[in-house]
Amino acid sequence: MQFKHKIIYVASEIFPFSKTGGLGDVLGALPSELRQMGQDVAVITPFYGRLSTGGYPMRLLSSSMHVGYPWAPITAEIYVSDYDGLPVYFIQRGEYFDRRFYYNTHQGEYFDNCERFIFFCRATVEWARRMDVAPDIIHAHDWQASLVPAFIHFQRRYDSFWSKTKTVQTIHNLAFQGRYASRLFWESGLPAEAWNINGAEFWGDFNMLKSGIAYADLVTTVSPSYAKEIVTPKFGCGLEGILSSRATDLKGILNGADYSVWSPTSDRYLPCKYTPENLSGKKTCKEHLIYELDLDPKLIDRPVLGFIGRLRRQKGIDLLISIMPELMKEDIGVIVLGEGNLEFEARLQEMVEDYPGRLAVRVGYTEDLAHRIQAASDIFLMPSRYEPCGLTQMYSLKFGTPPVATAVGGLRDTIVSYPHGDATGFIFPDADPDMFFGAIKQALAVWDRTEEWQEMQRRAMRTTYSWAESGQHYIESYRALGAQI
Ligand code: ADP
Ligand code: GLC
């Protein structure tokens, strides 16, 4: 039997094995969708110490694959799992991946992240090189995988194995670039010629994401609006120059949502299911969660606002904190689930004391609670400063929880704002506390008009952002690169 795949995805997360945010969700759904569309796809990802096997057995394929230069004797173990028909290859080396967290502790990034992901990229290229036939497409996601397109770009010159392979780099979040000291470039195994302003060099540092942007055959990001935003200084995080220079190869393809995991009609974490036609189960979910989180039972008949996300400035959690005293003058409840910045975590936990029974804060990462908050809340809060795509608002729409969100990136592309006749949520122009509060007040006013509110909920629940459509766009893009798929 031949060992080959037409399309290989490379990423540092894949749900249900690993996840810190939307990247994990995307990898958990998109490759499987392509497989269902008849494509021959596989995924390569790290084998973390904290990896969940999700109930999928793992099989050791190679116990000592040589990864080679720049760490001559270094080896990796390769495992494979059959994720409902999708082969997922895991790259294991304990010293790099057997850790409590994926990328950082509360003190900050792991000191050797650059080496960890140089290693991951080199091992990926090495593993793909061992296949009988080269893939048509290698698709790298975010900075952790972004040396793969760069390595292949240079190896193509002397290794005809790669001659037909095209590479794609997807940007899920431009703020995370993998920027490190220049000496690490010289250890990466990239040739000296990559050290230039149109390559891996960025203000004297080694920039891993920039390497992927520079050398991939196609660069994509996860919504059409974000693709337009990132060529501007406001959203480009310093990379607007190289992104503009690649504008003809830069595409925004909107993510989808995996409704087999996120849907109130079938969600396995909910005490009660519901549909657009019969919303009564949503109220039951709310009653249960109010009880679970020790909130005041009076809130059952008042609006409850939910927030789920990384507690970082990107997500505008500081805006929510700053308006909390004003917001709490309204007769409402607020639920926050998140982890991240220690100051935000502490501030939110202190605030719980000020609003007993009305503010619930859960610091940590809890997949099942995220589902229950989506279902139980009336209004979903997403005041992001920037949002490449955003999946949580897509989920909130499906759960009949109209979002209040900033007019950025994927939020603009997925929410129809009140007062439009087809409104599914509330968009405000800028990440500004007064504008955010104003939009919440608008949402509360509509919530009071029960019929109008329920109409909006039903429209939101009928909104569908399917992976099938996104998958079709990716396939077309791969074909445009010459892939015979
Ligand atoms: P991002 O990738 O920027 O974090 P997305 O909206 O694309 O934002 O995806 C976030 C994903 O992570 C969603 O699946 C969301 O439910 C999940 N998530 C975020 N924070 C938490 C948390 N504290 N506990 C559980 N799930 C979380
Ligand atoms: C990133 C972005 C988020 C996006 C996710 C998946 O984490 O912050 O907006 O939805 O990637 O593409």
Coordinates of C-alpha atoms and ligand atoms in Angstrom, one line a residue:
M1 CA 0.0 0.0 0.0
Q2 CA 1.3 3.4 -0.8
F3 CA 1.8 6.0 1.8
K4 CA 0.5 9.4 0.4
H5 CA -2.0 12.2 0.8
K6 CA -3.0 14.8 -1.6
I7 CA -3.5 17.6 1.0
I8 CA -1.7 17.9 4.3
Y9 CA -2.7 20.3 7.0
V10 CA -0.1 21.4 9.5
A11 CA -1.2 23.0 12.7
S12 CA -0.4 23.2 16.4
E13 CA -4.0 22.4 17.5
I14 CA -6.7 20.1 16.5
F15 CA -9.9 19.5 18.4
P16 CA -10.7 17.2 20.2
F17 CA -7.0 16.3 20.7
S18 CA -5.8 19.8 21.6
K19 CA -7.4 23.3 21.6
T20 CA -6.8 26.7 23.1
G21 CA -9.2 28.5 20.9
G22 CA -10.7 28.8 17.4
L23 CA -7.7 27.3 15.7
G24 CA -8.4 24.0 17.3
D25 CA -12.0 24.2 16.3
V26 CA -11.1 24.9 12.7
L27 CA -8.7 22.0 12.4
G28 CA -11.2 19.8 14.1
A29 CA -13.7 20.5 11.3
L30 CA -12.2 21.7 8.0
P31 CA -10.0 18.7 7.1
S32 CA -12.8 16.3 8.0
E33 CA -15.2 18.3 5.8
L34 CA -12.8 18.1 2.9
R35 CA -12.5 14.4 3.4
Q36 CA -16.3 14.1 3.3
M37 CA -16.1 16.0 0.0
G38 CA -14.0 13.2 -1.4
Q39 CA -10.5 14.7 -0.8
D40 CA -7.5 12.8 0.4
V41 CA -6.5 14.8 3.5
A42 CA -4.3 14.3 6.5
V43 CA -3.2 16.5 9.4
I44 CA 0.2 16.8 11.1
T45 CA 0.3 18.2 14.7
P46 CA 2.3 18.1 17.8
F47 CA 1.8 15.4 20.4
Y48 CA 1.4 17.3 23.6
G49 CA 1.8 15.9 27.1
R50 CA -1.6 17.3 27.9
L51 CA -3.1 15.9 24.8
S52 CA -6.5 14.4 25.0
T53 CA -6.9 11.3 22.9
G54 CA -10.7 12.1 22.7
G55 CA -11.2 8.3 22.8
Y56 CA -9.3 7.8 19.5
P57 CA -6.6 5.1 19.7
M58 CA -3.0 6.2 18.8
R59 CA -0.6 3.9 17.0
L60 CA 3.2 4.4 17.0
L61 CA 4.5 4.6 13.4
S62 CA 8.1 5.5 14.0
S63 CA 10.1 5.6 17.2
S64 CA 13.1 7.5 16.0
M65 CA 12.6 9.6 12.9
H66 CA 15.7 11.7 12.3
V67 CA 14.8 15.3 12.1
G68 CA 18.3 16.3 11.2
Y69 CA 20.0 19.7 10.8
P70 CA 20.3 21.9 12.8
W71 CA 20.2 19.4 15.6
A72 CA 21.9 16.5 13.9
P73 CA 21.1 13.5 16.2
I74 CA 17.6 14.7 17.2
T75 CA 14.7 12.4 16.6
A76 CA 10.9 12.5 16.8
E77 CA 8.3 9.8 17.4
I78 CA 5.4 9.7 15.0
Y79 CA 2.0 8.5 16.1
V80 CA -1.1 8.2 14.0
S81 CA -4.8 8.3 14.9
D82 CA -7.8 7.6 12.9
Y83 CA -10.1 10.6 13.6
D84 CA -13.3 9.2 12.1
G85 CA -11.5 8.4 8.9
L86 CA -9.1 11.4 8.9
P87 CA -5.5 10.4 9.5
V88 CA -3.9 12.6 12.1
Y89 CA -0.1 12.3 12.5
F90 CA 1.4 13.4 15.8
I91 CA 4.9 14.5 16.3
Q92 CA 6.3 13.7 19.7
R93 CA 9.4 14.7 21.4
G94 CA 9.0 14.9 25.2
E95 CA 11.4 17.7 25.9
Y96 CA 9.4 20.0 23.6
F97 CA 5.8 19.0 24.0
D98 CA 5.4 17.2 27.4
R99 CA 4.3 20.3 29.3
R100 CA 1.4 21.5 31.3
F101 CA 0.4 24.2 28.8
Y102 CA 0.6 24.5 25.1
Y103 CA 2.4 27.8 24.5
N104 CA 2.7 29.7 27.8
T105 CA 2.2 29.7 31.5
H106 CA 0.8 32.6 33.5
Q107 CA 4.4 34.0 33.6
G108 CA 4.4 34.2 29.8
E109 CA 5.6 32.3 26.8
Y110 CA 7.8 29.2 27.2
F111 CA 11.3 30.4 26.7
D112 CA 12.0 27.9 24.0
N113 CA 8.8 28.3 21.9
C114 CA 10.9 29.2 18.8
E115 CA 12.9 26.1 19.0
R116 CA 9.8 24.0 19.8
F117 CA 8.1 25.1 16.6
I118 CA 11.2 25.1 14.4
F119 CA 11.5 21.5 15.5
F120 CA 7.8 20.9 14.7
C121 CA 8.1 22.4 11.3
R122 CA 11.3 20.5 10.4
A123 CA 9.9 17.2 11.6
T124 CA 6.7 17.9 9.6
V125 CA 8.7 18.4 6.4
E126 CA 10.8 15.3 7.2
W127 CA 7.7 13.2 7.8
A128 CA 6.0 14.4 4.6
R129 CA 9.2 13.8 2.7
R130 CA 9.0 10.1 3.7
M131 CA 5.7 9.6 1.9
D132 CA 5.8 7.7 -1.4
V133 CA 4.3 10.6 -3.3
A134 CA 4.5 14.3 -2.5
P135 CA 1.3 16.0 -1.5
D136 CA -0.2 18.5 -4.0
I137 CA -0.9 20.9 -1.1
I138 CA 0.7 21.6 2.2
H139 CA -1.5 24.0 4.2
A140 CA 0.1 25.6 7.2
H141 CA -1.8 27.4 10.0
D142 CA -0.5 30.3 12.0
W143 CA 3.1 31.0 13.1
Q144 CA 3.7 27.6 14.7
A145 CA 3.5 25.9 11.3
S146 CA 4.7 28.8 9.2
L147 CA 8.3 27.6 8.5
V148 CA 6.9 24.7 6.5
P149 CA 6.1 26.8 3.4
A150 CA 9.5 28.5 3.8
F151 CA 11.4 25.2 4.0
I152 CA 9.5 23.7 1.0
H153 CA 10.2 26.9 -1.0
F154 CA 13.9 26.4 -0.6
Q155 CA 14.0 22.6 -0.7
R156 CA 12.1 22.6 -4.0
R157 CA 15.2 23.9 -5.7
Y158 CA 17.4 20.9 -5.1
D159 CA 14.8 18.2 -4.3
S160 CA 12.5 17.3 -7.2
F161 CA 10.2 15.5 -4.7
W162 CA 8.6 18.9 -3.9
S163 CA 8.4 20.1 -7.5
K164 CA 4.6 19.9 -7.7
T165 CA 3.8 20.7 -4.1
K166 CA 2.2 24.1 -3.5
T167 CA 2.0 25.7 -0.1
V168 CA -0.7 27.7 1.6
Q169 CA -0.3 29.8 4.8
T170 CA -3.4 30.7 6.7
I171 CA -3.3 33.6 9.2
H172 CA -5.8 33.0 12.1
N173 CA -4.4 35.9 14.2
L174 CA -1.8 38.4 13.0
A175 CA -1.0 39.5 16.5
F176 CA 0.9 36.2 17.2
Q177 CA 3.8 36.2 14.8
G178 CA 6.5 34.1 16.5
R179 CA 9.0 36.9 16.7
Y180 CA 12.4 35.9 18.2
A181 CA 16.1 36.9 18.3
S182 CA 18.0 36.8 15.0
R183 CA 20.3 34.0 16.3
L184 CA 17.4 31.6 16.2
F185 CA 17.0 32.3 12.5
W186 CA 20.6 31.0 12.0
E187 CA 19.6 27.8 13.8
S188 CA 16.3 27.3 12.0
G189 CA 17.8 25.6 8.9
L190 CA 16.5 28.3 6.5
P191 CA 19.2 29.4 4.1
A192 CA 21.0 32.8 4.6
E193 CA 19.2 34.3 1.6
A194 CA 15.9 34.1 3.6
W195 CA 17.4 36.7 5.9
N196 CA 16.0 39.8 4.2
I197 CA 13.3 42.3 4.4
N198 CA 11.1 40.4 2.0
G199 CA 11.7 37.1 3.9
A200 CA 12.2 36.0 7.5
E201 CA 13.8 39.2 8.8
F202 CA 11.6 41.8 10.7
W203 CA 13.3 44.8 12.3
G204 CA 16.4 42.7 13.0
D205 CA 14.4 39.8 14.5
F206 CA 13.4 36.4 13.1
N207 CA 9.7 36.4 12.3
M208 CA 8.2 33.0 11.8
L209 CA 4.8 34.0 10.5
K210 CA 6.4 36.5 8.1
S211 CA 8.5 33.6 6.7
G212 CA 5.3 31.8 5.9
I213 CA 3.7 34.8 4.4
A214 CA 6.8 35.5 2.3
Y215 CA 7.3 32.0 0.9
A216 CA 3.8 30.3 0.7
D217 CA 2.3 30.1 -2.8
L218 CA -1.0 31.4 -1.4
V219 CA -1.8 33.3 1.8
T220 CA -5.3 33.2 3.3
T221 CA -7.0 34.5 6.3
V222 CA -10.3 33.6 8.0
S223 CA -12.7 36.2 6.8
P224 CA -13.0 38.6 3.8
S225 CA -13.1 41.7 6.1
Y226 CA -10.0 40.7 8.0
A227 CA -8.2 40.1 4.6
K228 CA -9.0 43.8 3.8
E229 CA -8.1 45.1 7.3
I230 CA -4.6 43.4 7.6
V231 CA -3.1 45.4 4.7
T232 CA -3.7 48.6 6.7
P233 CA -1.4 49.8 9.6
K234 CA -4.3 49.8 12.0
F235 CA -4.7 46.0 11.8
G236 CA -1.5 44.8 10.1
C237 CA 0.6 44.5 13.3
G238 CA 3.6 45.7 11.3
L239 CA 3.2 43.1 8.6
E240 CA 0.9 45.3 6.4
G241 CA 3.8 45.9 4.1
I242 CA 4.6 42.3 3.2
L243 CA 0.9 41.5 3.1
S244 CA 0.2 44.4 0.7
S245 CA 3.1 43.2 -1.5
R246 CA 1.3 39.8 -1.6
A247 CA -2.2 41.3 -2.1
T248 CA -2.8 39.3 -5.3
D249 CA -2.1 36.1 -3.4
L250 CA -4.1 37.0 -0.3
K251 CA -7.6 35.7 0.2
G252 CA -10.2 35.9 2.9
I253 CA -12.2 32.7 3.3
L254 CA -14.8 32.7 6.1
N255 CA -14.6 29.9 8.6
G256 CA -17.5 27.7 9.2
A257 CA -19.0 26.4 12.4
D258 CA -19.2 22.8 13.2
Y259 CA -22.8 22.3 13.9
S260 CA -22.4 18.7 14.8
V261 CA -20.6 20.0 17.9
W262 CA -22.4 23.3 18.4
S263 CA -26.1 23.1 18.0
P264 CA -28.9 23.4 20.5
T265 CA -30.9 20.7 18.8
S266 CA -28.3 18.0 19.5
D267 CA -25.7 19.5 21.9
R268 CA -24.5 16.8 24.4
Y269 CA -23.7 19.2 27.1
L270 CA -27.1 20.8 27.5
P271 CA -29.7 19.7 30.0
C272 CA -32.4 20.3 27.4
K273 CA -32.4 20.7 23.6
Y274 CA -34.4 23.3 21.7
T275 CA -35.2 24.5 18.2
P276 CA -36.1 27.8 16.5
E277 CA -39.8 26.6 16.4
N278 CA -39.8 25.8 20.1
L279 CA -37.5 27.9 22.3
S280 CA -38.9 26.7 25.6
G281 CA -35.8 24.4 26.1
K282 CA -33.6 27.5 26.1
K283 CA -35.3 28.8 29.2
T284 CA -34.8 25.4 30.9
C285 CA -31.1 25.6 30.0
K286 CA -31.1 29.1 31.6
E287 CA -32.8 27.8 34.8
H288 CA -30.2 25.0 35.1
L289 CA -27.2 27.3 34.6
I290 CA -28.6 29.9 37.0
Y291 CA -28.7 27.2 39.6
E292 CA -25.3 25.7 38.6
L293 CA -23.6 29.1 39.0
D294 CA -25.5 30.2 42.1
L295 CA -27.1 33.2 40.5
D296 CA -30.2 34.8 41.8
P297 CA -33.3 32.8 40.6
K298 CA -35.0 36.2 39.7
L299 CA -32.7 36.3 36.7
I300 CA -34.7 33.6 35.1
D301 CA -37.1 36.4 33.9
R302 CA -34.4 39.0 33.3
P303 CA -31.8 39.2 30.5
V304 CA -28.6 37.4 31.2
L305 CA -25.5 38.4 29.2
G306 CA -22.7 35.9 28.4
F307 CA -19.1 36.3 27.6
I308 CA -16.8 33.4 26.6
G309 CA -13.2 34.0 25.5
R310 CA -9.6 34.5 26.1
L311 CA -9.2 37.3 28.7
R312 CA -7.1 39.5 26.5
R313 CA -7.4 43.0 25.1
Q314 CA -8.1 41.5 21.7
K315 CA -11.5 40.3 23.1
G316 CA -12.3 43.7 24.7
I317 CA -12.8 42.1 28.2
D318 CA -11.4 45.4 29.6
L319 CA -14.3 47.2 28.0
L320 CA -16.8 44.9 29.8
I321 CA -14.9 45.4 33.1
S322 CA -15.0 49.2 32.6
I323 CA -18.7 49.4 32.0
M324 CA -19.7 46.8 34.6
P325 CA -20.8 49.4 37.3
E326 CA -23.1 51.1 34.8
L327 CA -24.3 47.8 33.4
M328 CA -25.1 46.5 36.8
K329 CA -27.5 49.4 37.3
E330 CA -29.7 47.6 34.8
D331 CA -31.8 44.7 36.2
I332 CA -29.7 42.0 34.5
G333 CA -27.2 39.2 35.1
V334 CA -23.7 38.7 33.6
I335 CA -21.7 35.4 33.1
V336 CA -18.1 35.4 32.2
L337 CA -16.0 32.3 31.3
G338 CA -12.4 32.8 30.3
E339 CA -8.8 32.7 31.2
G340 CA -5.8 34.7 30.2
N341 CA -4.4 37.9 31.6
L342 CA -4.0 37.6 35.3
E343 CA -5.0 41.2 36.0
F344 CA -8.3 40.7 34.2
E345 CA -8.9 37.4 35.9
A346 CA -8.3 39.0 39.3
R347 CA -10.4 42.1 38.6
L348 CA -13.4 40.1 37.4
Q349 CA -13.2 37.8 40.5
E350 CA -13.1 40.9 42.8
M351 CA -16.2 42.2 41.0
V352 CA -18.2 39.1 41.9
E353 CA -18.2 40.4 45.5
D354 CA -19.8 43.7 44.4
Y355 CA -22.6 42.0 42.6
P356 CA -23.5 38.8 44.4
G357 CA -26.0 36.6 42.6
R358 CA -25.8 38.8 39.5
L359 CA -22.3 38.3 38.2
A360 CA -20.8 34.8 37.8
V361 CA -17.2 34.5 36.7
R362 CA -15.5 31.2 35.9
V363 CA -11.8 31.4 35.3
G364 CA -10.4 28.5 33.5
Y365 CA -11.0 26.5 30.3
T366 CA -14.1 24.4 30.4
E367 CA -15.5 23.1 27.1
D368 CA -18.9 21.9 28.5
L369 CA -19.6 25.1 30.4
A370 CA -18.9 27.1 27.2
H371 CA -21.8 25.2 25.5
R372 CA -24.1 25.7 28.5
I373 CA -23.4 29.5 28.6
Q374 CA -24.1 29.8 24.9
A375 CA -27.5 28.1 25.4
A376 CA -28.5 29.8 28.7
S377 CA -27.6 33.4 27.9
D378 CA -30.0 35.8 26.3
I379 CA -27.4 38.1 24.8
F380 CA -23.8 37.3 23.9
L381 CA -21.0 39.9 24.3
M382 CA -18.1 40.1 21.9
P383 CA -16.6 43.6 22.1
S384 CA -13.4 42.5 20.3
R385 CA -10.8 45.1 19.2
Y386 CA -10.1 42.9 16.2
E387 CA -11.5 39.6 15.2
P388 CA -10.0 37.6 12.3
C389 CA -13.2 35.5 12.1
G390 CA -14.6 34.6 15.5
L391 CA -16.4 31.4 16.0
T392 CA -18.1 32.1 19.3
Q393 CA -20.5 34.6 17.7
M394 CA -21.4 32.0 15.1
Y395 CA -22.2 29.6 17.9
S396 CA -24.2 32.2 19.7
L397 CA -26.3 32.9 16.6
K398 CA -27.1 29.1 16.3
F399 CA -28.0 29.0 20.0
G400 CA -30.5 31.9 19.6
T401 CA -28.3 34.3 21.7
P402 CA -28.0 37.5 19.6
P403 CA -24.5 38.9 19.9
V404 CA -23.5 42.5 20.7
A405 CA -20.2 42.9 18.8
T406 CA -17.7 45.4 17.4
A407 CA -17.7 46.1 13.6
V408 CA -14.4 44.3 12.9
G409 CA -13.3 41.4 10.9
G410 CA -15.4 38.3 10.9
L411 CA -17.9 39.9 13.2
R412 CA -19.0 42.2 10.4
D413 CA -19.1 39.3 8.0
T414 CA -21.4 37.1 10.1
I415 CA -23.8 39.4 12.1
V416 CA -26.6 41.4 10.5
S417 CA -27.0 44.4 12.8
Y418 CA -30.2 45.9 14.2
P419 CA -32.2 47.8 13.0
H420 CA -31.9 46.0 9.7
G421 CA -35.1 44.0 9.0
D422 CA -33.1 40.8 9.0
A423 CA -31.1 41.7 12.1
T424 CA -29.4 38.8 14.0
G425 CA -27.5 41.0 16.5
F426 CA -26.1 44.4 17.4
I427 CA -22.9 45.8 15.9
F428 CA -21.2 49.0 17.3
P429 CA -18.6 50.9 15.3
D430 CA -15.5 50.9 17.6
A431 CA -14.2 49.2 20.6
D432 CA -15.2 52.0 22.9
P433 CA -16.9 51.6 26.2
D434 CA -19.7 54.1 25.6
M435 CA -20.5 52.6 22.2
F436 CA -20.5 49.1 23.7
F437 CA -22.8 50.1 26.5
G438 CA -25.1 51.9 24.0
A439 CA -25.4 48.7 21.9
I440 CA -26.2 46.6 25.0
K441 CA -28.9 49.1 25.9
Q442 CA -30.3 48.7 22.4
A443 CA -30.3 44.9 22.8
L444 CA -32.0 45.2 26.2
A445 CA -34.7 47.4 24.7
V446 CA -35.4 44.8 22.0
W447 CA -35.3 42.0 24.5
D448 CA -38.2 43.8 26.3
R449 CA -40.3 43.5 23.2
T450 CA -40.7 39.7 23.4
E451 CA -42.1 39.0 20.0
E452 CA -39.6 41.1 18.2
W453 CA -36.8 39.5 20.2
Q454 CA -38.0 36.0 19.5
E455 CA -38.1 36.8 15.8
M456 CA -34.5 37.9 16.0
Q457 CA -33.6 34.8 17.9
R458 CA -35.2 32.6 15.2
R459 CA -33.4 34.4 12.4
A460 CA -30.1 34.1 14.2
M461 CA -30.7 30.3 14.8
R462 CA -31.4 29.9 11.1
T463 CA -28.1 31.5 10.1
T464 CA -25.7 28.9 8.9
Y465 CA -22.0 29.3 8.2
S466 CA -21.2 25.8 6.9
W467 CA -17.8 24.2 6.5
A468 CA -19.1 22.8 3.2
E469 CA -19.1 26.2 1.7
S470 CA -15.7 27.2 3.1
G471 CA -14.3 23.8 2.1
Q472 CA -15.5 24.5 -1.5
H473 CA -13.6 27.8 -1.5
Y474 CA -10.4 26.1 -0.3
I475 CA -10.7 23.4 -2.9
E476 CA -11.1 26.0 -5.6
S477 CA -8.1 27.8 -4.3
Y478 CA -6.0 24.6 -4.3
R479 CA -7.1 23.9 -7.8
A480 CA -6.1 27.4 -8.9
L481 CA -2.6 26.6 -7.6
G482 CA -2.5 23.6 -9.9
A483 CA -3.5 20.9 -7.5
Q484 CA -4.9 17.8 -9.3
I485 CA -7.7 17.2 -6.8
Ligands
ADP1 P1 -10.2 32.8 19.4 O1 -9.7 31.7 18.5 O2 -9.7 34.1 19.0 O3 -10.0 32.5 20.9 P2 -12.9 32.1 18.5 O4 -14.2 32.7 18.7 O5 -12.5 31.8 17.1 O6 -11.8 32.9 19.2 O7 -12.8 30.6 19.2 C1 -12.8 30.5 20.6 C2 -13.1 29.0 20.9 O8 -12.5 28.8 22.2 C3 -14.6 28.7 21.0 O9 -14.8 27.3 20.7 C4 -14.8 29.0 22.5 O10 -16.0 28.3 23.0 C5 -13.6 28.5 23.1 N1 -13.2 29.1 24.4 C6 -12.6 30.3 24.6 N2 -12.4 30.4 25.9 C7 -12.9 29.4 26.5 C8 -12.9 28.9 27.9 N3 -12.4 29.7 28.9 N4 -13.5 27.7 28.2 C9 -14.0 27.0 27.2 N5 -13.9 27.3 25.9 C10 -13.4 28.5 25.6
GLC2 C1 -8.0 33.0 15.9 C2 -8.9 34.3 15.8 C3 -10.4 34.0 15.7 C4 -10.6 32.9 14.7 C5 -9.8 31.7 15.0 C6 -10.1 30.6 14.0 O1 -7.8 32.5 17.1 O2 -8.6 35.1 16.9 O3 -11.0 35.2 15.3 O4 -12.0 32.6 14.6 O5 -8.5 32.0 15.0 O6 -9.7 30.9 12.7

